[in-house]
Amino acid sequence: MDLILIICGFILCLAGIVGSVLPVLPGPPISWLGLLLLHLTDGVPLSYWFLGITLVVALTMFVLDYFIPAIGTKKFGGSRSGAIGTIVGLLIGLFSPIPFGILIGAFLGALIGEMVFNKTERKQAFKAALGAFLGFLTSTFMKLVVSFIFLFLFLWDLIQNWTHLF
């Protein structure tokens, strides 16, 4: 049973890394589930402090993921229409067959949201779209860092307790 938990936990940590880039999957919470499965094995001691702190980090990143692009849009002078356009553009870009569709979708969504729904002039709409794009990149980078740290912690705990597992 421990081997199944370890394999599933490792797969969840890898899925969390993928989820950090794809806006459909919540990356850090998925990676945290991988850590939880590892700590549910008999060979790795269950540490409530470790799991609690990493859960708070994962949930904080999950919440910040929704605010950072909007903060970027607002910081660069955008409106709510630009922030909503960013989210719609992300989703459309995710399923588009073009390379970097997510990045292009976020930028174009904010630009269209500002120009069409908020009637913003081109220069200001471009600036707001740039803010949304930078916010998306910042959020993605932060999620990737957290998910890679969780993978590292998973592997570290696995190696440290290898003899107790088998």
mmCIF file with all atom_site columns, C-alpha atoms in Angstrom:
data_model
loop_
_atom_site.group_PDB
_atom_site.id
_atom_site.type_symbol
_atom_site.label_atom_id
_atom_site.label_alt_id
_atom_site.label_comp_id
_atom_site.label_asym_id
_atom_site.label_entity_id
_atom_site.label_seq_id
_atom_site.pdbx_PDB_ins_code
_atom_site.Cartn_x
_atom_site.Cartn_y
_atom_site.Cartn_z
_atom_site.occupancy
_atom_site.B_iso_or_equiv
_atom_site.pdbx_formal_charge
_atom_site.auth_seq_id
_atom_site.auth_comp_id
_atom_site.auth_asym_id
_atom_site.auth_atom_id
_atom_site.pdbx_PDB_model_num
ATOM 1   C CA . MET A 1 1   ? 0.000   0.000  0.000   1.00 0.00 ? 1   MET A CA 1
ATOM 2   C CA . ASP A 1 2   ? 2.875   2.384  0.775   1.00 0.00 ? 2   ASP A CA 1
ATOM 3   C CA . LEU A 1 3   ? 4.253   1.980  -2.731  1.00 0.00 ? 3   LEU A CA 1
ATOM 4   C CA . ILE A 1 4   ? 0.895   2.942  -4.242  1.00 0.00 ? 4   ILE A CA 1
ATOM 5   C CA . LEU A 1 5   ? 0.714   6.035  -2.004  1.00 0.00 ? 5   LEU A CA 1
ATOM 6   C CA . ILE A 1 6   ? 4.267   7.020  -2.976  1.00 0.00 ? 6   ILE A CA 1
ATOM 7   C CA . ILE A 1 7   ? 3.608   6.613  -6.703  1.00 0.00 ? 7   ILE A CA 1
ATOM 8   C CA . CYS A 1 8   ? 0.297   8.504  -6.515  1.00 0.00 ? 8   CYS A CA 1
ATOM 9   C CA . GLY A 1 9   ? 1.927   11.231 -4.406  1.00 0.00 ? 9   GLY A CA 1
ATOM 10  C CA . PHE A 1 10  ? 4.760   11.637 -6.910  1.00 0.00 ? 10  PHE A CA 1
ATOM 11  C CA . ILE A 1 11  ? 2.283   11.830 -9.792  1.00 0.00 ? 11  ILE A CA 1
ATOM 12  C CA . LEU A 1 12  ? 0.305   14.483 -7.905  1.00 0.00 ? 12  LEU A CA 1
ATOM 13  C CA . CYS A 1 13  ? 3.477   16.528 -7.334  1.00 0.00 ? 13  CYS A CA 1
ATOM 14  C CA . LEU A 1 14  ? 4.231   16.390 -11.070 1.00 0.00 ? 14  LEU A CA 1
ATOM 15  C CA . ALA A 1 15  ? 0.607   17.242 -11.902 1.00 0.00 ? 15  ALA A CA 1
ATOM 16  C CA . GLY A 1 16  ? 0.920   20.231 -9.573  1.00 0.00 ? 16  GLY A CA 1
ATOM 17  C CA . ILE A 1 17  ? 3.845   21.519 -11.625 1.00 0.00 ? 17  ILE A CA 1
ATOM 18  C CA . VAL A 1 18  ? 1.778   21.165 -14.807 1.00 0.00 ? 18  VAL A CA 1
ATOM 19  C CA . GLY A 1 19  ? -1.154  22.797 -13.035 1.00 0.00 ? 19  GLY A CA 1
ATOM 20  C CA . SER A 1 20  ? 1.025   25.773 -12.181 1.00 0.00 ? 20  SER A CA 1
ATOM 21  C CA . VAL A 1 21  ? 1.194   26.620 -15.873 1.00 0.00 ? 21  VAL A CA 1
ATOM 22  C CA . LEU A 1 22  ? -2.337  25.617 -16.876 1.00 0.00 ? 22  LEU A CA 1
ATOM 23  C CA . PRO A 1 23  ? -4.993  27.871 -15.359 1.00 0.00 ? 23  PRO A CA 1
ATOM 24  C CA . VAL A 1 24  ? -7.491  24.997 -15.199 1.00 0.00 ? 24  VAL A CA 1
ATOM 25  C CA . LEU A 1 25  ? -5.613  23.029 -12.506 1.00 0.00 ? 25  LEU A CA 1
ATOM 26  C CA . PRO A 1 26  ? -4.680  24.475 -9.109  1.00 0.00 ? 26  PRO A CA 1
ATOM 27  C CA . GLY A 1 27  ? -0.962  23.614 -9.064  1.00 0.00 ? 27  GLY A CA 1
ATOM 28  C CA . PRO A 1 28  ? 0.216   24.060 -5.455  1.00 0.00 ? 28  PRO A CA 1
ATOM 29  C CA . PRO A 1 29  ? -2.854  22.413 -3.847  1.00 0.00 ? 29  PRO A CA 1
ATOM 30  C CA . ILE A 1 30  ? -2.412  19.380 -6.112  1.00 0.00 ? 30  ILE A CA 1
ATOM 31  C CA . SER A 1 31  ? 1.286   19.214 -5.186  1.00 0.00 ? 31  SER A CA 1
ATOM 32  C CA . TRP A 1 32  ? 0.310   19.460 -1.522  1.00 0.00 ? 32  TRP A CA 1
ATOM 33  C CA . LEU A 1 33  ? -1.925  16.416 -1.927  1.00 0.00 ? 33  LEU A CA 1
ATOM 34  C CA . GLY A 1 34  ? 1.189   14.561 -3.085  1.00 0.00 ? 34  GLY A CA 1
ATOM 35  C CA . LEU A 1 35  ? 2.949   15.550 0.142   1.00 0.00 ? 35  LEU A CA 1
ATOM 36  C CA . LEU A 1 36  ? -0.069  14.415 2.135   1.00 0.00 ? 36  LEU A CA 1
ATOM 37  C CA . LEU A 1 37  ? -0.050  10.983 0.490   1.00 0.00 ? 37  LEU A CA 1
ATOM 38  C CA . LEU A 1 38  ? 3.641   10.569 1.262   1.00 0.00 ? 38  LEU A CA 1
ATOM 39  C CA . HIS A 1 39  ? 3.050   11.422 4.898   1.00 0.00 ? 39  HIS A CA 1
ATOM 40  C CA . LEU A 1 40  ? 0.210   8.903  5.079   1.00 0.00 ? 40  LEU A CA 1
ATOM 41  C CA . THR A 1 41  ? 2.646   6.052  4.428   1.00 0.00 ? 41  THR A CA 1
ATOM 42  C CA . ASP A 1 42  ? 3.883   3.990  7.349   1.00 0.00 ? 42  ASP A CA 1
ATOM 43  C CA . GLY A 1 43  ? 7.567   4.831  6.718   1.00 0.00 ? 43  GLY A CA 1
ATOM 44  C CA . VAL A 1 44  ? 7.327   8.620  6.757   1.00 0.00 ? 44  VAL A CA 1
ATOM 45  C CA . PRO A 1 45  ? 6.415   10.173 10.103  1.00 0.00 ? 45  PRO A CA 1
ATOM 46  C CA . LEU A 1 46  ? 3.219   12.201 10.030  1.00 0.00 ? 46  LEU A CA 1
ATOM 47  C CA . SER A 1 47  ? 4.120   15.804 10.822  1.00 0.00 ? 47  SER A CA 1
ATOM 48  C CA . TYR A 1 48  ? 1.087   17.983 11.415  1.00 0.00 ? 48  TYR A CA 1
ATOM 49  C CA . TRP A 1 49  ? 3.242   21.120 11.543  1.00 0.00 ? 49  TRP A CA 1
ATOM 50  C CA . PHE A 1 50  ? 4.869   20.349 8.193   1.00 0.00 ? 50  PHE A CA 1
ATOM 51  C CA . LEU A 1 51  ? 1.545   19.517 6.549   1.00 0.00 ? 51  LEU A CA 1
ATOM 52  C CA . GLY A 1 52  ? -0.170  22.528 8.124   1.00 0.00 ? 52  GLY A CA 1
ATOM 53  C CA . ILE A 1 53  ? 2.452   25.033 7.029   1.00 0.00 ? 53  ILE A CA 1
ATOM 54  C CA . THR A 1 54  ? 2.644   23.640 3.490   1.00 0.00 ? 54  THR A CA 1
ATOM 55  C CA . LEU A 1 55  ? -1.170  23.627 3.291   1.00 0.00 ? 55  LEU A CA 1
ATOM 56  C CA . VAL A 1 56  ? -1.289  27.305 4.266   1.00 0.00 ? 56  VAL A CA 1
ATOM 57  C CA . VAL A 1 57  ? 1.325   28.072 1.582   1.00 0.00 ? 57  VAL A CA 1
ATOM 58  C CA . ALA A 1 58  ? -0.623  26.081 -1.048  1.00 0.00 ? 58  ALA A CA 1
ATOM 59  C CA . LEU A 1 59  ? -3.941  27.739 -0.217  1.00 0.00 ? 59  LEU A CA 1
ATOM 60  C CA . THR A 1 60  ? -2.362  31.191 -0.097  1.00 0.00 ? 60  THR A CA 1
ATOM 61  C CA . MET A 1 61  ? -0.927  30.647 -3.580  1.00 0.00 ? 61  MET A CA 1
ATOM 62  C CA . PHE A 1 62  ? -4.309  29.380 -4.771  1.00 0.00 ? 62  PHE A CA 1
ATOM 63  C CA . VAL A 1 63  ? -6.015  32.575 -3.587  1.00 0.00 ? 63  VAL A CA 1
ATOM 64  C CA . LEU A 1 64  ? -3.238  34.893 -4.798  1.00 0.00 ? 64  LEU A CA 1
ATOM 65  C CA . ASP A 1 65  ? -3.439  33.321 -8.248  1.00 0.00 ? 65  ASP A CA 1
ATOM 66  C CA . TYR A 1 66  ? -6.781  35.031 -8.758  1.00 0.00 ? 66  TYR A CA 1
ATOM 67  C CA . PHE A 1 67  ? -5.708  38.397 -7.394  1.00 0.00 ? 67  PHE A CA 1
ATOM 68  C CA . ILE A 1 68  ? -2.241  38.941 -8.879  1.00 0.00 ? 68  ILE A CA 1
ATOM 69  C CA . PRO A 1 69  ? -3.336  39.376 -12.548 1.00 0.00 ? 69  PRO A CA 1
ATOM 70  C CA . ALA A 1 70  ? -6.119  41.717 -11.423 1.00 0.00 ? 70  ALA A CA 1
ATOM 71  C CA . ILE A 1 71  ? -3.643  43.652 -9.266  1.00 0.00 ? 71  ILE A CA 1
ATOM 72  C CA . GLY A 1 72  ? -1.321  43.911 -12.272 1.00 0.00 ? 72  GLY A CA 1
ATOM 73  C CA . THR A 1 73  ? -4.164  45.220 -14.393 1.00 0.00 ? 73  THR A CA 1
ATOM 74  C CA . LYS A 1 74  ? -5.179  47.781 -11.771 1.00 0.00 ? 74  LYS A CA 1
ATOM 75  C CA . LYS A 1 75  ? -1.572  48.815 -11.128 1.00 0.00 ? 75  LYS A CA 1
ATOM 76  C CA . PHE A 1 76  ? -1.151  49.671 -14.796 1.00 0.00 ? 76  PHE A CA 1
ATOM 77  C CA . GLY A 1 77  ? -4.416  51.623 -14.920 1.00 0.00 ? 77  GLY A CA 1
ATOM 78  C CA . GLY A 1 78  ? -6.830  48.910 -16.029 1.00 0.00 ? 78  GLY A CA 1
ATOM 79  C CA . SER A 1 79  ? -10.423 48.348 -15.027 1.00 0.00 ? 79  SER A CA 1
ATOM 80  C CA . ARG A 1 80  ? -12.591 45.417 -14.024 1.00 0.00 ? 80  ARG A CA 1
ATOM 81  C CA . SER A 1 81  ? -13.334 44.826 -17.720 1.00 0.00 ? 81  SER A CA 1
ATOM 82  C CA . GLY A 1 82  ? -9.629  44.317 -18.350 1.00 0.00 ? 82  GLY A CA 1
ATOM 83  C CA . ALA A 1 83  ? -9.311  41.868 -15.473 1.00 0.00 ? 83  ALA A CA 1
ATOM 84  C CA . ILE A 1 84  ? -12.325 39.859 -16.672 1.00 0.00 ? 84  ILE A CA 1
ATOM 85  C CA . GLY A 1 85  ? -10.953 39.966 -20.213 1.00 0.00 ? 85  GLY A CA 1
ATOM 86  C CA . THR A 1 86  ? -7.691  38.531 -18.903 1.00 0.00 ? 86  THR A CA 1
ATOM 87  C CA . ILE A 1 87  ? -9.467  35.525 -17.389 1.00 0.00 ? 87  ILE A CA 1
ATOM 88  C CA . VAL A 1 88  ? -11.566 34.925 -20.524 1.00 0.00 ? 88  VAL A CA 1
ATOM 89  C CA . GLY A 1 89  ? -8.455  35.274 -22.688 1.00 0.00 ? 89  GLY A CA 1
ATOM 90  C CA . LEU A 1 90  ? -6.597  32.775 -20.502 1.00 0.00 ? 90  LEU A CA 1
ATOM 91  C CA . LEU A 1 91  ? -9.325  30.199 -20.947 1.00 0.00 ? 91  LEU A CA 1
ATOM 92  C CA . ILE A 1 92  ? -9.594  30.734 -24.696 1.00 0.00 ? 92  ILE A CA 1
ATOM 93  C CA . GLY A 1 93  ? -5.804  30.685 -25.037 1.00 0.00 ? 93  GLY A CA 1
ATOM 94  C CA . LEU A 1 94  ? -5.623  27.435 -23.090 1.00 0.00 ? 94  LEU A CA 1
ATOM 95  C CA . PHE A 1 95  ? -7.669  25.599 -25.693 1.00 0.00 ? 95  PHE A CA 1
ATOM 96  C CA . SER A 1 96  ? -6.290  27.348 -28.773 1.00 0.00 ? 96  SER A CA 1
ATOM 97  C CA . PRO A 1 97  ? -3.909  25.379 -30.996 1.00 0.00 ? 97  PRO A CA 1
ATOM 98  C CA . ILE A 1 98  ? -1.378  28.209 -31.268 1.00 0.00 ? 98  ILE A CA 1
ATOM 99  C CA . PRO A 1 99  ? 1.931   28.177 -29.373 1.00 0.00 ? 99  PRO A CA 1
ATOM 100 C CA . PHE A 1 100 ? 1.878   30.287 -26.186 1.00 0.00 ? 100 PHE A CA 1
ATOM 101 C CA . GLY A 1 101 ? -1.911  30.585 -26.482 1.00 0.00 ? 101 GLY A CA 1
ATOM 102 C CA . ILE A 1 102 ? -2.263  31.173 -22.748 1.00 0.00 ? 102 ILE A CA 1
ATOM 103 C CA . LEU A 1 103 ? 0.098   34.143 -22.796 1.00 0.00 ? 103 LEU A CA 1
ATOM 104 C CA . ILE A 1 104 ? -1.352  35.652 -25.951 1.00 0.00 ? 104 ILE A CA 1
ATOM 105 C CA . GLY A 1 105 ? -4.899  35.041 -24.701 1.00 0.00 ? 105 GLY A CA 1
ATOM 106 C CA . ALA A 1 106 ? -4.249  36.819 -21.391 1.00 0.00 ? 106 ALA A CA 1
ATOM 107 C CA . PHE A 1 107 ? -2.827  39.854 -23.140 1.00 0.00 ? 107 PHE A CA 1
ATOM 108 C CA . LEU A 1 108 ? -5.471  40.055 -25.882 1.00 0.00 ? 108 LEU A CA 1
ATOM 109 C CA . GLY A 1 109 ? -8.299  39.396 -23.432 1.00 0.00 ? 109 GLY A CA 1
ATOM 110 C CA . ALA A 1 110 ? -7.264  42.333 -21.265 1.00 0.00 ? 110 ALA A CA 1
ATOM 111 C CA . LEU A 1 111 ? -6.751  44.541 -24.314 1.00 0.00 ? 111 LEU A CA 1
ATOM 112 C CA . ILE A 1 112 ? -10.157 43.695 -25.781 1.00 0.00 ? 112 ILE A CA 1
ATOM 113 C CA . GLY A 1 113 ? -11.836 44.000 -22.386 1.00 0.00 ? 113 GLY A CA 1
ATOM 114 C CA . GLU A 1 114 ? -10.444 47.487 -21.954 1.00 0.00 ? 114 GLU A CA 1
ATOM 115 C CA . MET A 1 115 ? -11.093 48.724 -25.493 1.00 0.00 ? 115 MET A CA 1
ATOM 116 C CA . VAL A 1 116 ? -14.530 47.240 -26.133 1.00 0.00 ? 116 VAL A CA 1
ATOM 117 C CA . PHE A 1 117 ? -16.258 47.122 -22.761 1.00 0.00 ? 117 PHE A CA 1
ATOM 118 C CA . ASN A 1 118 ? -14.567 50.034 -21.027 1.00 0.00 ? 118 ASN A CA 1
ATOM 119 C CA . LYS A 1 119 ? -14.070 52.242 -24.113 1.00 0.00 ? 119 LYS A CA 1
ATOM 120 C CA . THR A 1 120 ? -10.488 52.969 -23.074 1.00 0.00 ? 120 THR A CA 1
ATOM 121 C CA . GLU A 1 121 ? -8.140  54.629 -25.557 1.00 0.00 ? 121 GLU A CA 1
ATOM 122 C CA . ARG A 1 122 ? -5.573  52.350 -27.229 1.00 0.00 ? 122 ARG A CA 1
ATOM 123 C CA . LYS A 1 123 ? -2.504  53.475 -25.329 1.00 0.00 ? 123 LYS A CA 1
ATOM 124 C CA . GLN A 1 124 ? -4.130  53.071 -21.910 1.00 0.00 ? 124 GLN A CA 1
ATOM 125 C CA . ALA A 1 125 ? -5.745  49.761 -22.937 1.00 0.00 ? 125 ALA A CA 1
ATOM 126 C CA . PHE A 1 126 ? -2.345  48.458 -24.064 1.00 0.00 ? 126 PHE A CA 1
ATOM 127 C CA . LYS A 1 127 ? -0.795  49.523 -20.765 1.00 0.00 ? 127 LYS A CA 1
ATOM 128 C CA . ALA A 1 128 ? -3.550  47.750 -18.789 1.00 0.00 ? 128 ALA A CA 1
ATOM 129 C CA . ALA A 1 129 ? -3.163  44.629 -20.932 1.00 0.00 ? 129 ALA A CA 1
ATOM 130 C CA . LEU A 1 130 ? 0.564   44.671 -20.261 1.00 0.00 ? 130 LEU A CA 1
ATOM 131 C CA . GLY A 1 131 ? -0.183  44.848 -16.526 1.00 0.00 ? 131 GLY A CA 1
ATOM 132 C CA . ALA A 1 132 ? -2.504  41.842 -16.771 1.00 0.00 ? 132 ALA A CA 1
ATOM 133 C CA . PHE A 1 133 ? 0.110   39.938 -18.737 1.00 0.00 ? 133 PHE A CA 1
ATOM 134 C CA . LEU A 1 134 ? 2.848   40.709 -16.201 1.00 0.00 ? 134 LEU A CA 1
ATOM 135 C CA . GLY A 1 135 ? 0.502   39.772 -13.356 1.00 0.00 ? 135 GLY A CA 1
ATOM 136 C CA . PHE A 1 136 ? -0.216  36.436 -15.030 1.00 0.00 ? 136 PHE A CA 1
ATOM 137 C CA . LEU A 1 137 ? 3.505   35.756 -15.513 1.00 0.00 ? 137 LEU A CA 1
ATOM 138 C CA . THR A 1 138 ? 4.232   36.677 -11.892 1.00 0.00 ? 138 THR A CA 1
ATOM 139 C CA . SER A 1 139 ? 1.478   34.422 -10.598 1.00 0.00 ? 139 SER A CA 1
ATOM 140 C CA . THR A 1 140 ? 2.591   31.523 -12.792 1.00 0.00 ? 140 THR A CA 1
ATOM 141 C CA . PHE A 1 141 ? 6.203   31.912 -11.691 1.00 0.00 ? 141 PHE A CA 1
ATOM 142 C CA . MET A 1 142 ? 5.214   31.934 -8.013  1.00 0.00 ? 142 MET A CA 1
ATOM 143 C CA . LYS A 1 143 ? 3.060   28.811 -8.435  1.00 0.00 ? 143 LYS A CA 1
ATOM 144 C CA . LEU A 1 144 ? 5.878   27.032 -10.256 1.00 0.00 ? 144 LEU A CA 1
ATOM 145 C CA . VAL A 1 145 ? 8.358   27.860 -7.503  1.00 0.00 ? 145 VAL A CA 1
ATOM 146 C CA . VAL A 1 146 ? 6.016   26.573 -4.790  1.00 0.00 ? 146 VAL A CA 1
ATOM 147 C CA . SER A 1 147 ? 5.202   23.384 -6.739  1.00 0.00 ? 147 SER A CA 1
ATOM 148 C CA . PHE A 1 148 ? 8.884   22.666 -7.388  1.00 0.00 ? 148 PHE A CA 1
ATOM 149 C CA . ILE A 1 149 ? 9.651   23.220 -3.699  1.00 0.00 ? 149 ILE A CA 1
ATOM 150 C CA . PHE A 1 150 ? 6.870   20.773 -2.808  1.00 0.00 ? 150 PHE A CA 1
ATOM 151 C CA . LEU A 1 151 ? 8.350   18.225 -5.242  1.00 0.00 ? 151 LEU A CA 1
ATOM 152 C CA . PHE A 1 152 ? 11.769  18.747 -3.664  1.00 0.00 ? 152 PHE A CA 1
ATOM 153 C CA . LEU A 1 153 ? 10.285  18.266 -0.176  1.00 0.00 ? 153 LEU A CA 1
ATOM 154 C CA . PHE A 1 154 ? 8.516   15.115 -1.367  1.00 0.00 ? 154 PHE A CA 1
ATOM 155 C CA . LEU A 1 155 ? 11.738  13.648 -2.740  1.00 0.00 ? 155 LEU A CA 1
ATOM 156 C CA . TRP A 1 156 ? 13.714  14.774 0.323   1.00 0.00 ? 156 TRP A CA 1
ATOM 157 C CA . ASP A 1 157 ? 11.278  13.094 2.727   1.00 0.00 ? 157 ASP A CA 1
ATOM 158 C CA . LEU A 1 158 ? 11.223  9.995  0.540   1.00 0.00 ? 158 LEU A CA 1
ATOM 159 C CA . ILE A 1 159 ? 15.029  9.719  0.497   1.00 0.00 ? 159 ILE A CA 1
ATOM 160 C CA . GLN A 1 160 ? 15.347  10.465 4.222   1.00 0.00 ? 160 GLN A CA 1
ATOM 161 C CA . ASN A 1 161 ? 12.889  7.691  5.093   1.00 0.00 ? 161 ASN A CA 1
ATOM 162 C CA . TRP A 1 162 ? 13.767  5.226  2.343   1.00 0.00 ? 162 TRP A CA 1
ATOM 163 C CA . THR A 1 163 ? 14.938  2.502  4.734   1.00 0.00 ? 163 THR A CA 1
ATOM 164 C CA . HIS A 1 164 ? 11.752  2.763  6.825   1.00 0.00 ? 164 HIS A CA 1
ATOM 165 C CA . LEU A 1 165 ? 9.519   2.374  3.777   1.00 0.00 ? 165 LEU A CA 1
ATOM 166 C CA . PHE A 1 166 ? 10.815  -0.972 2.509   1.00 0.00 ? 166 PHE A CA 1
#
